Amino acid sequence: MSREDIQSGLAEILEEVAGVAPADATPEKSFTEDLDVDSLSMVEIATAVEDKFGVAIPDDELGNIKTVGDAIDYVESHQG
Amino acid sequence: MSTSTDVVVTGLGAVTPLGEDVESTWGALLAGRSGISRITDDWAKEFPAQLVARLATDPADQLDRVRARRLDRSQQVAVLAAEQAWKDARGADAGVDPLRIAVVVGTGIGGALTLLGQDDVLEEKGPKRVSPFTIPMLMPNGPAAAVGLAVGAKGGVHAPVSACASGAEAIRWGLDLLRFDRADIVLVGGTEACIHPLPMAGFAAMRAMSTRNDEPERASRPFDKARDGFVLGEGAAALVLERADAAAARGARAYARLAGAAATADGYDLVAPHPEGEGAARAISAALRDADLSPSDIGHVNAHATSTPVGDTAEAGAIRSAIGEHALVTATKSLTGHLLGAAGALESVFTILALRDQIVPATANLDDPDDDAAVQALDIVRREPRKATLHAAVNDSFGFGGHNLALVFTTA
């Protein structure tokens, strides 16, 4: 899956779970600072990412995912 | 305790089986329209009691989608009713310091739909798929907390839990907060949304629910000889309370005074009411003393009357002994169903509107009053609403656990 496909899949999740407009879900954006995603929503997003992309995100990795770009990197490097 | 602090009601909100706001609900009640229907879902087919009073409209449709999915249905409906009341009172324009705004919202059951729904997720998909919002959605203070956020209350958020008396208990707490000068404006209310197989099965197992499945609109029949249990309803109601002088100073419209309140416990049984309504009568008498009124002052009683065989006669006895036989009594659950933790708040709204409009709604389905001496003695309004000159009215509420609440309202 290309980075663009991952980004658009992630944007769908962000819209569904946290009401983020898809156009705002760009790589440089911080989930908490820019997109106003709270910690419980981050957990929900991680679960949805696991389901959608078939990757596992352990809790200690989740803490390192700060931006949309971090999430794209994580999915890209962990997908089978 | 009698105090010189006058407290008035300056805002009302309601989301009920009869309507999506206060006036549509009140209009439907006066018109005698029932909110009760038979459940058509497959799960109900084997159930002895298949009747419910569902909300007229889905509360989630009136909320932002993301906000709605983080709130249990009991929270959604509480927030909608509270926002109505807050807007009605022009609370946002009142200029009250958020540190002096308090919220008291009770619920009988809490976030049961979330608890049970997430248990299904747990069983089917495992613990990792359980929503991180499960706890804030199921906790019984969740509706109060959501309402507190909606109106920006920082002066305290409280959630009394006393089964079907919770909504009335919230109103009493609000009165106390104002009398003790712990807040300048208090948003109070009750909420419930637990129409689901498990609570339905539990109440049915207690033999507390009507099984008149073929006649939904005739099933809730308080004080009638043929009554056979309550009908589970859902919804929320909210009121804005403030001190009369402060309300007048900001030019707020006062619907009524909340003149007095009292709570007692039966000390008799965990679920069965005292057969003569001894604890209920004590609550009514104490509320009258708190309001500095005599039984003869009370022109109207909105009864708790859920349509259960034991409860209605016990309450009739309590009303007769504490107030007498002159007051016009009504049982609005005949049309709304029983909203459990929201009942006391919704019926307080009805009591206030009865004072405003000088009219008592009719008790539906009271075709043949019970032979009980107290039921026979009371003047229970039936068939048509009755116009009357009303100065003071009582709303009483009782809950499993032996909780008895009585509230006294007077014309503003």
Tab-separated table of N, CA and C in Angstrom, chain A residues 15-17 19 40-41 44 47 50-51, chain B residues 65-66 69-70 128-129 131-133 136:
chain	number	residue	atom	x	y	z
A	15	GLU	N	-11.662	11.037	10.539
A	15	GLU	CA	-12.959	11.682	10.382
A	15	GLU	C	-14.027	10.944	11.177
A	16	GLU	N	-14.011	9.612	11.066
A	16	GLU	CA	-15.024	8.803	11.751
A	16	GLU	C	-14.913	8.930	13.271
A	17	VAL	N	-13.711	8.795	13.781
A	17	VAL	CA	-13.532	8.726	15.234
A	17	VAL	C	-13.500	10.112	15.877
A	19	GLY	N	-13.828	13.324	14.047
A	19	GLY	CA	-14.429	14.437	13.332
A	19	GLY	C	-13.425	15.358	12.641
A	40	LEU	N	-8.097	9.293	24.772
A	40	LEU	CA	-8.991	8.145	24.575
A	40	LEU	C	-9.276	7.948	23.084
A	41	SER	N	-9.403	9.055	22.369
A	41	SER	CA	-9.627	8.934	20.921
A	41	SER	C	-8.405	8.343	20.233
A	44	GLU	N	-8.715	4.724	20.366
A	44	GLU	CA	-9.708	4.262	19.394
A	44	GLU	C	-9.138	4.284	17.975
A	47	THR	N	-6.780	1.350	17.435
A	47	THR	CA	-7.508	0.102	17.214
A	47	THR	C	-8.031	0.037	15.778
A	50	GLU	N	-5.201	-0.659	13.397
A	50	GLU	CA	-4.839	-2.088	13.436
A	50	GLU	C	-5.779	-2.913	12.558
A	51	ASP	N	-7.087	-2.606	12.689
A	51	ASP	CA	-8.072	-3.361	11.911
A	51	ASP	C	-7.941	-3.075	10.419
B	65	ARG	N	-22.125	14.432	15.313
B	65	ARG	CA	-21.921	12.987	15.233
B	65	ARG	C	-20.808	12.483	16.164
B	66	VAL	N	-19.670	13.190	16.174
B	66	VAL	CA	-18.548	12.737	16.993
B	66	VAL	C	-18.888	12.867	18.479
B	69	ARG	N	-21.258	9.972	19.533
B	69	ARG	CA	-20.720	8.612	19.666
B	69	ARG	C	-19.888	8.438	20.942
B	70	ARG	N	-19.555	9.536	21.615
B	70	ARG	CA	-18.822	9.452	22.885
B	70	ARG	C	-19.743	9.567	24.086
B	128	LYS	N	-9.347	-6.080	23.721
B	128	LYS	CA	-8.709	-4.973	22.991
B	128	LYS	C	-9.691	-4.178	22.149
B	129	ARG	N	-10.839	-4.745	21.890
B	129	ARG	CA	-11.810	-4.038	21.062
B	129	ARG	C	-12.851	-3.275	21.882
B	131	SER	N	-14.344	-0.283	23.792
B	131	SER	CA	-14.115	1.147	23.564
B	131	SER	C	-13.443	1.821	24.754
B	132	PRO	N	-12.464	2.708	24.484
B	132	PRO	CA	-11.858	3.467	25.587
B	132	PRO	C	-12.851	4.445	26.237
B	133	PHE	N	-14.010	4.638	25.606
B	133	PHE	CA	-15.022	5.525	26.192
B	133	PHE	C	-16.035	4.757	27.047
B	136	PRO	N	-16.400	6.269	30.905
B	136	PRO	CA	-17.118	7.550	31.006
B	136	PRO	C	-18.537	7.504	30.457
